[in-house]
Structure formats: C-alpha cells, structure tokens
Amino acid sequence: MAPYPVDAAADEGVEVDATTTTTRLDSAPEGAAAAEGDDAEGEGEGKFVDEPLSPPDTEEEAAAGAAATAKDKGPGLTSKALRPFVIISTSYLLFTVTDGAIRMIVLLHAYNKSFTALEVSVMFTLYELAGVFTNLLAGIAGARWGIKCTLLSGLTLQLVSYGMLFGWDDSWDKPTSMIFVTFAQMFAGVAKDLTKLGGKTVTKLVTPEDKQTRLFRLVSLITGWKNSLKGVGYFLGSALLQVSYELSLGVMMGLIVLAFPWAVLGLDSTLGTAKKKNASWREIFVLDNRNLNVLSLARLFLFASRDFWFEVPLPFYLRSPGCDSLGPEYQCLADDDCDRGAVCGGGDGFVGDNGDVAGYYCENVNPG
C-alpha cells in the first residue's frame, strides 16, 4: 500500500507517527484492505499497518512540499503581503516618538517660562479633546478614503503642529501664548489619532481570518513598541530641550519626514477602504453591547487617572526644588549657587555692610 504524505494524512484524519504512517483499515478503501491477503481476515477493524515514510520521488515534489511548508508558516516580513504592515508600523512608531516628545517639549518649555501647572494644563485641553472627535471620524474616513490617506494626513498635521511651535515668541504675554500653543497642540491631537488608525488597523488587514493568534501577537508587538518608543520620545524631547528649544523641534520634524517617502510610494490608496457599505452614525452609537460599554468605561478611568498625575503634576513636582533650599537662609550671587529648579533673585536681596545689595535669595523658577 502506498504511504500517505504527512500533510494529506493530517487532512484525512490519519494518525501520523514520527517515523511511520499508521493507517486504520476501516478508513482505507475496501480494495486496499482486500489486497492485504489472508492475514487481514478475522483480525477485526482495529488492526494497524505500519509502513515507513518514503522520500519524494522527484525534485519537483520536494520543491512543492517546501513551498507548502512555507505557506503554512505564513509570509515573512519582506513579502509583498506584509509590506503594508511594515511601512505603516514603522511610520506609526516614528510618529510615536514625536508624540511623546511634543508633550515634554511644550510642558518643560512652559515651565521654564514660569507658566503655572494650571496654565500648562489648559494648553493640553484641545490636544485631548481633538483626539476624542478624531477617533469617531477617523474610522469613517479610513473606510472611505483608505489608510494611506489618513496616515499621510496625520503625519502632515504633526508637521504643522511642530512648525507652529517654532512661532512661540518669548515676548508674548501669557494669555496670547496659551491660546497659540493650545491650537498648535490641537493639530497634534488630531494627528495622533489619524496615525494611530493605520497602526492599529493594518494588523487586521494582513492577518487571515483563521490566524487570530497571529493577529493578537502583532497587536501586542505594535502596542509594546508604541509604549516603549513614546517613553523614548519623552527622554529625547527633554534632553534636546536642554540644548535648544529650536533643536528639539527640528529633530522631531526630521523623524516625521523620514516616514513620508515610504508611505507615499509603498502603500496602495485603496488599502483599508470598505468593500461593503460603510457604518452609519446610528450603528456606531449602538449601546446594547454590555461588554463594550464596560470596557469603554474602564478605559475612560484608566487614561484619565494616567493623565491626572502624569501629564502635568509629576513633571512639575520632579522639576521643582525642595522647600528646604529656598528662602532668606539660602543666599546667592548667581543661579549656580542654587539647587536644581531654583534661580537667584528672590526678593529685594540682602544688604551688605556698606549698605548696598550684596546678593539675593534662591527662589523657585516657577512659583506656580
């Protein structure tokens, strides 16, 4: 009896051993059972016949088997099928660095300009609010015009946001600066969720329906890298700001520009477009799914709690000097005489023996 190929045996319910192919007689054709001769008579339906696996007869069969094995493993990262995943994920991760950096650049630059914590919080209101509405509209836009369109729109708006921050003038009063920076941050908020749409959607588009495990792995990979690189953006933006405000903005804009050529040349404009009728507003706001409602509420508290302590209060707290290093007891002649986060110049100074001002006191660079 000719041996079963391993793949065929698995498809037909045949038991496969590491060295032999074992076939139940009751699953084999009647002619094959009869051809076993007299030894097969009276042995019952539970008898097994062991035969060694034979190598492929021709090179063509061997090549076909190798191709089938490669197909089962799925396409590699260099394959055409996964090209959109590689391009969009890379663009999204580069964007994530700039998204983390812009938060720290704006926050610390405002801190150095003596904006209070509340005033800095106002600068981020439109950034967060824009993300809420963009999340609602981005899915509809992606289904109509494709992920390529939303990705390029997000990258462009991020460039607009960084470009506007170049115009932050030190001579402006606080209200003018707050209004200007708030609107600049608004474009960054829209850009964040437009770009995120492609990064989170492409994993589903390149994963077959029967490969859900692979989908979960891809989503975990992208989410893990995103959170890690956002942290890199926090550190990179803060470090560059210590050198120059303009340098920090310029480097981040350079990272965004790096993502443009691949997205423009390597993505199909129809990628992600809806093949059926797009969802309506009524279908989007259906609230009869209890699990979805609970998950949404949990995420609301999760992200609100994160922003409540991390977005503004934590950097302000870490940047501020200790109370035991401020006041009349700590006299100074220059900023270097004070601890980190404090400057020399508090009050009217102290008078020397000759009656002139001999120095000043250390005070918090940001009294707010």
Coordinates of C-alpha atoms in Angstrom, one line a residue:
M1 CA 0.0 0.0 0.0
A2 CA 1.4 3.4 -1.0
P3 CA 2.2 5.6 2.0
Y4 CA 0.2 8.7 2.9
P5 CA 2.0 12.0 2.6
V6 CA 2.1 13.6 6.1
D7 CA 0.0 16.7 5.1
A8 CA -2.6 14.6 3.4
A9 CA -2.7 12.2 6.4
A10 CA -3.5 15.1 8.7
D11 CA -6.3 16.3 6.4
E12 CA -7.9 12.9 6.3
G13 CA -7.8 12.1 9.9
V14 CA -5.0 9.6 9.7
E15 CA -2.7 9.1 12.6
V16 CA 0.9 10.1 11.9
D17 CA 4.0 8.8 13.8
A18 CA 7.4 10.4 13.7
T19 CA 8.9 7.5 11.6
T20 CA 5.9 5.7 10.2
T21 CA 2.5 6.4 8.8
T22 CA -0.2 4.4 10.6
T23 CA -3.5 3.9 8.8
R24 CA -6.6 2.3 10.2
L25 CA -8.0 -0.4 7.9
D26 CA -11.6 0.8 8.4
S27 CA -10.6 4.3 6.9
A28 CA -8.8 2.8 3.9
P29 CA -10.6 1.8 0.7
E30 CA -12.1 -1.7 0.6
G31 CA -9.7 -2.7 -2.3
A32 CA -6.7 -1.8 -0.2
A33 CA -7.9 -3.9 2.7
A34 CA -8.6 -6.9 0.5
A35 CA -5.1 -6.6 -1.1
E36 CA -3.6 -7.4 2.3
G37 CA -4.3 -11.1 1.7
D38 CA -5.3 -13.8 4.1
D39 CA -3.5 -12.2 7.1
A40 CA -6.1 -9.5 7.2
E41 CA -9.0 -11.9 7.6
G42 CA -10.6 -12.2 11.1
E43 CA -8.3 -9.6 12.6
G44 CA -11.1 -7.1 13.2
E45 CA -11.3 -3.4 12.3
G46 CA -8.7 -2.4 14.9
K47 CA -5.7 -3.7 13.1
F48 CA -2.9 -1.3 12.1
V49 CA -0.5 -1.5 9.3
D50 CA 2.9 0.3 9.7
E51 CA 4.8 1.5 6.7
P52 CA 7.9 3.7 6.6
L53 CA 7.7 7.1 5.1
S54 CA 9.4 7.3 1.7
P55 CA 11.2 10.4 0.4
P56 CA 9.8 12.4 -2.5
D57 CA 10.2 10.7 -5.9
T58 CA 11.3 13.8 -7.8
E59 CA 12.9 17.2 -7.1
E60 CA 9.6 18.8 -8.2
E61 CA 7.7 17.0 -5.4
A62 CA 10.4 18.1 -2.9
A63 CA 10.1 21.7 -4.0
A64 CA 6.3 21.6 -3.9
G65 CA 6.5 20.2 -0.3
A66 CA 8.8 23.0 0.8
A67 CA 6.5 25.6 -0.8
A68 CA 3.5 24.2 1.1
T69 CA 5.5 24.3 4.4
A70 CA 6.5 27.9 3.8
K71 CA 2.8 28.8 3.1
D72 CA 1.8 27.2 6.4
K73 CA 4.3 29.3 8.2
G74 CA 2.9 32.5 6.7
P75 CA 4.6 35.3 4.8
G76 CA 7.8 36.8 6.0
L77 CA 8.3 40.5 6.9
T78 CA 9.9 41.1 3.4
S79 CA 7.0 39.6 1.5
K80 CA 4.6 41.7 -0.6
A81 CA 1.7 40.7 1.6
L82 CA 3.3 42.2 4.7
R83 CA 4.7 45.3 3.1
P84 CA 1.8 47.5 4.2
F85 CA 2.3 46.2 7.8
V86 CA 6.0 47.0 7.8
I87 CA 5.5 50.5 6.2
I88 CA 2.6 51.6 8.4
S89 CA 4.0 50.2 11.6
T90 CA 7.4 51.9 11.0
S91 CA 5.7 55.2 10.3
Y92 CA 3.5 54.9 13.3
L93 CA 6.4 54.1 15.6
L94 CA 8.4 57.0 14.3
F95 CA 5.4 59.2 14.9
T96 CA 5.0 57.9 18.4
V97 CA 8.5 59.2 19.3
T98 CA 7.5 62.7 18.2
D99 CA 4.2 62.4 20.0
G100 CA 5.9 61.7 23.3
A101 CA 8.5 64.4 22.7
I102 CA 6.0 67.2 21.9
R103 CA 4.3 66.7 25.3
M104 CA 7.6 67.2 27.2
I105 CA 8.9 70.0 25.0
V106 CA 5.7 72.0 25.5
L107 CA 5.4 71.3 29.2
L108 CA 9.1 71.9 30.1
H109 CA 9.4 75.0 27.9
A110 CA 6.3 76.5 29.5
Y111 CA 7.7 75.6 32.9
N112 CA 10.9 77.5 32.2
K113 CA 8.7 80.5 31.2
S114 CA 7.1 80.4 34.6
F115 CA 3.7 79.1 33.5
T116 CA 1.7 77.6 36.4
A117 CA 0.6 73.9 36.3
L118 CA -3.0 75.0 35.6
E119 CA -2.0 77.2 32.7
V120 CA 0.0 74.3 31.2
S121 CA -2.9 72.0 31.7
V122 CA -5.1 74.4 29.6
M123 CA -2.6 74.1 26.8
F124 CA -3.3 70.4 26.6
T125 CA -7.1 70.6 26.6
L126 CA -7.6 70.8 22.8
Y127 CA -5.0 68.1 22.3
E128 CA -7.0 65.6 24.3
L129 CA -10.4 66.8 23.1
A130 CA -9.4 66.7 19.5
G131 CA -8.5 63.0 20.0
V132 CA -12.0 62.2 21.1
F133 CA -13.7 63.5 18.0
T134 CA -10.9 62.3 15.7
N135 CA -11.5 58.7 17.0
L136 CA -15.1 59.0 15.9
L137 CA -14.4 60.4 12.5
A138 CA -11.1 58.6 11.6
G139 CA -12.7 55.2 11.2
I140 CA -15.3 56.5 8.7
A141 CA -12.6 58.5 6.9
G142 CA -10.3 55.4 6.6
A143 CA -13.1 53.2 5.3
R144 CA -14.0 55.8 2.6
W145 CA -10.5 57.1 1.5
G146 CA -8.1 54.4 2.8
I147 CA -5.5 54.1 5.4
K148 CA -2.9 55.8 3.2
C149 CA -4.9 59.0 3.2
T150 CA -5.4 59.1 7.0
L151 CA -1.7 58.2 7.7
L152 CA -0.4 61.0 5.4
S153 CA -2.9 63.4 6.9
G154 CA -1.8 62.6 10.4
L155 CA 1.9 63.0 9.5
T156 CA 1.2 66.3 7.8
L157 CA -0.8 67.7 10.8
Q158 CA 2.1 66.7 13.1
L159 CA 4.5 68.7 11.0
V160 CA 2.0 71.6 11.1
S161 CA 1.9 71.4 14.9
Y162 CA 5.7 71.4 15.3
G163 CA 6.0 74.2 12.7
M164 CA 3.6 76.4 14.7
L165 CA 5.6 75.8 17.9
F166 CA 8.6 77.5 16.2
G167 CA 6.5 80.7 16.3
W168 CA 6.1 80.7 20.1
D169 CA 7.5 84.1 20.9
D170 CA 9.1 84.9 24.3
S171 CA 7.8 88.4 24.1
W172 CA 4.1 87.4 24.2
D173 CA 2.1 87.7 27.3
K174 CA 0.7 84.6 29.0
P175 CA -2.8 84.6 27.5
T176 CA -1.5 85.0 24.0
S177 CA 1.0 82.2 24.4
M178 CA -1.6 79.9 25.9
I179 CA -4.1 80.4 23.0
F180 CA -1.4 79.9 20.4
V181 CA 0.1 76.8 22.0
T182 CA -3.3 75.3 22.7
F183 CA -4.3 75.5 19.0
A184 CA -0.9 74.1 17.9
Q185 CA -1.4 71.2 20.3
M186 CA -4.9 70.6 18.8
F187 CA -3.3 69.7 15.4
A188 CA -1.0 67.3 17.2
G189 CA -4.1 65.6 18.9
V190 CA -5.8 65.1 15.6
A191 CA -2.6 63.8 14.0
K192 CA -2.1 61.3 16.8
D193 CA -5.4 59.5 16.3
L194 CA -5.3 59.7 12.5
T195 CA -1.9 58.0 12.5
K196 CA -3.0 55.5 15.2
L197 CA -5.8 54.3 13.0
G198 CA -3.4 52.9 10.5
G199 CA -1.1 51.4 13.1
K200 CA -3.9 49.5 14.8
T201 CA -5.9 48.6 11.7
V202 CA -3.2 47.2 9.4
T203 CA -2.6 44.3 11.7
K204 CA -6.2 43.1 11.0
L205 CA -5.8 43.7 7.3
V206 CA -2.7 41.5 6.8
T207 CA -4.0 38.7 9.1
P208 CA -6.2 35.9 7.6
E209 CA -9.4 35.1 9.4
D210 CA -8.1 31.7 10.5
K211 CA -4.9 33.2 12.0
Q212 CA -6.3 35.0 15.0
T213 CA -3.3 34.0 17.2
R214 CA -1.0 35.8 14.8
L215 CA -3.3 38.9 15.0
F216 CA -3.0 39.0 18.7
R217 CA 0.7 38.7 18.6
L218 CA 1.0 41.5 16.0
V219 CA -1.2 43.8 18.1
S220 CA 0.8 43.0 21.2
L221 CA 4.0 43.7 19.3
I222 CA 2.8 47.1 18.0
T223 CA 1.4 48.2 21.3
G224 CA 4.5 47.3 23.2
W225 CA 6.8 49.1 20.8
K226 CA 4.5 52.1 20.8
N227 CA 4.6 52.5 24.6
S228 CA 8.3 52.0 24.7
L229 CA 9.0 54.5 21.9
K230 CA 6.7 57.0 23.5
G231 CA 8.9 56.8 26.5
V232 CA 12.0 57.3 24.3
G233 CA 10.2 60.4 23.0
Y234 CA 9.8 61.8 26.5
F235 CA 13.5 61.4 27.2
L236 CA 14.7 62.5 23.8
G237 CA 12.5 65.7 23.8
S238 CA 13.6 66.6 27.3
A239 CA 17.3 66.0 26.5
L240 CA 17.2 68.1 23.3
L241 CA 15.3 70.9 25.1
Q242 CA 18.3 71.2 27.4
V243 CA 20.4 72.1 24.4
S244 CA 17.9 74.2 22.4
Y245 CA 14.2 74.6 22.0
E246 CA 14.6 75.0 18.3
L247 CA 16.8 72.0 18.0
S248 CA 14.3 69.8 19.8
L249 CA 11.6 70.8 17.4
G250 CA 13.8 70.4 14.3
V251 CA 14.9 66.8 15.2
M252 CA 11.3 65.7 15.8
M253 CA 10.2 67.2 12.4
G254 CA 13.1 65.2 10.8
L255 CA 11.7 62.0 12.2
I256 CA 8.3 62.7 10.7
V257 CA 9.8 63.5 7.3
L258 CA 11.6 60.1 7.3
A259 CA 8.2 58.3 7.3
F260 CA 6.8 60.2 4.3
P261 CA 8.6 58.6 1.3
W262 CA 7.7 55.0 2.4
A263 CA 4.1 55.9 3.0
V264 CA 3.7 57.8 -0.3
L265 CA 5.4 55.2 -2.5
G266 CA 4.8 51.9 -0.8
L267 CA 1.1 52.0 0.1
D268 CA -1.9 51.3 -2.1
S269 CA -4.5 54.1 -1.9
T270 CA -7.3 51.5 -1.6
L271 CA -5.8 49.8 1.4
G272 CA -8.4 49.7 4.2
T273 CA -11.3 51.0 2.2
A274 CA -14.7 49.4 2.9
K275 CA -15.7 46.8 0.4
K276 CA -19.3 47.0 1.7
K277 CA -21.5 49.8 2.9
N278 CA -19.8 52.0 5.5
A279 CA -21.2 52.1 9.0
S280 CA -23.7 54.8 9.8
W281 CA -23.7 57.1 12.8
R282 CA -26.7 55.2 14.2
E283 CA -24.7 51.9 14.0
I284 CA -21.7 53.5 15.7
F285 CA -23.6 54.7 18.7
V286 CA -25.4 51.4 19.4
L287 CA -25.1 50.9 23.2
D288 CA -26.6 47.5 23.6
N289 CA -23.3 45.7 23.8
R290 CA -22.6 45.5 27.6
N291 CA -19.1 44.2 27.3
L292 CA -18.1 47.1 25.0
N293 CA -19.7 49.6 27.4
V294 CA -17.9 48.3 30.4
L295 CA -14.6 48.2 28.5
S296 CA -15.0 51.8 27.3
L297 CA -15.9 53.0 30.8
A298 CA -12.8 51.2 32.3
R299 CA -10.6 52.8 29.6
L300 CA -12.0 56.2 30.5
F301 CA -10.9 55.9 34.1
L302 CA -7.6 54.3 33.1
F303 CA -6.5 57.1 30.8
A304 CA -8.0 59.9 33.0
S305 CA -6.1 58.6 36.0
R306 CA -2.9 58.4 34.0
D307 CA -3.1 62.0 32.7
F308 CA -4.3 63.3 36.1
W309 CA -0.9 62.5 37.7
F310 CA 1.5 62.1 34.8
E311 CA 0.6 64.7 32.2
V312 CA 1.5 67.8 34.2
P313 CA 1.7 67.3 38.0
L314 CA 4.6 64.7 38.0
P315 CA 7.0 66.7 35.8
F316 CA 6.3 69.9 37.8
Y317 CA 6.9 68.0 41.1
L318 CA 10.1 66.4 39.9
R319 CA 11.4 69.7 38.4
S320 CA 10.7 71.9 41.5
P321 CA 13.3 72.4 44.2
G322 CA 12.8 71.3 47.7
C323 CA 11.4 73.9 50.2
D324 CA 14.5 73.5 52.4
S325 CA 16.7 75.1 49.7
L326 CA 14.7 78.3 49.3
G327 CA 14.2 81.5 51.2
P328 CA 16.4 84.0 53.1
E329 CA 18.6 81.3 54.6
Y330 CA 19.9 80.5 51.2
Q331 CA 21.7 83.5 49.8
C332 CA 23.2 83.6 46.3
L333 CA 25.1 85.7 43.8
A334 CA 24.2 83.6 40.7
D335 CA 21.9 80.8 39.6
D336 CA 24.6 78.3 40.0
D337 CA 24.6 78.9 43.8
C338 CA 21.0 77.5 44.0
D339 CA 19.7 73.9 43.7
R340 CA 18.2 72.5 40.5
G341 CA 14.9 74.2 39.7
A342 CA 15.8 77.4 41.6
V343 CA 17.1 80.7 40.5
C344 CA 18.9 83.5 42.2
G345 CA 16.9 86.7 42.6
G346 CA 14.3 86.3 45.2
G347 CA 13.0 89.4 47.0
D348 CA 14.9 92.6 47.1
G349 CA 18.1 90.9 48.1
F350 CA 20.2 91.3 51.2
V351 CA 22.2 94.3 52.2
G352 CA 25.9 94.2 52.9
D353 CA 28.0 96.1 55.5
N354 CA 28.3 99.1 53.2
G355 CA 24.5 99.4 52.8
D356 CA 24.4 98.1 49.2
V357 CA 22.7 95.0 47.9
A358 CA 25.2 92.2 48.4
G359 CA 23.2 89.3 47.0
Y360 CA 19.9 87.7 46.6
Y361 CA 17.9 84.6 47.8
C362 CA 17.2 81.4 46.0
E363 CA 13.6 81.1 44.7
N364 CA 11.6 78.6 42.7
V365 CA 12.0 79.2 39.0
N366 CA 8.2 78.5 38.7
P367 CA 6.2 79.8 41.6
G368 CA 3.1 78.2 40.3

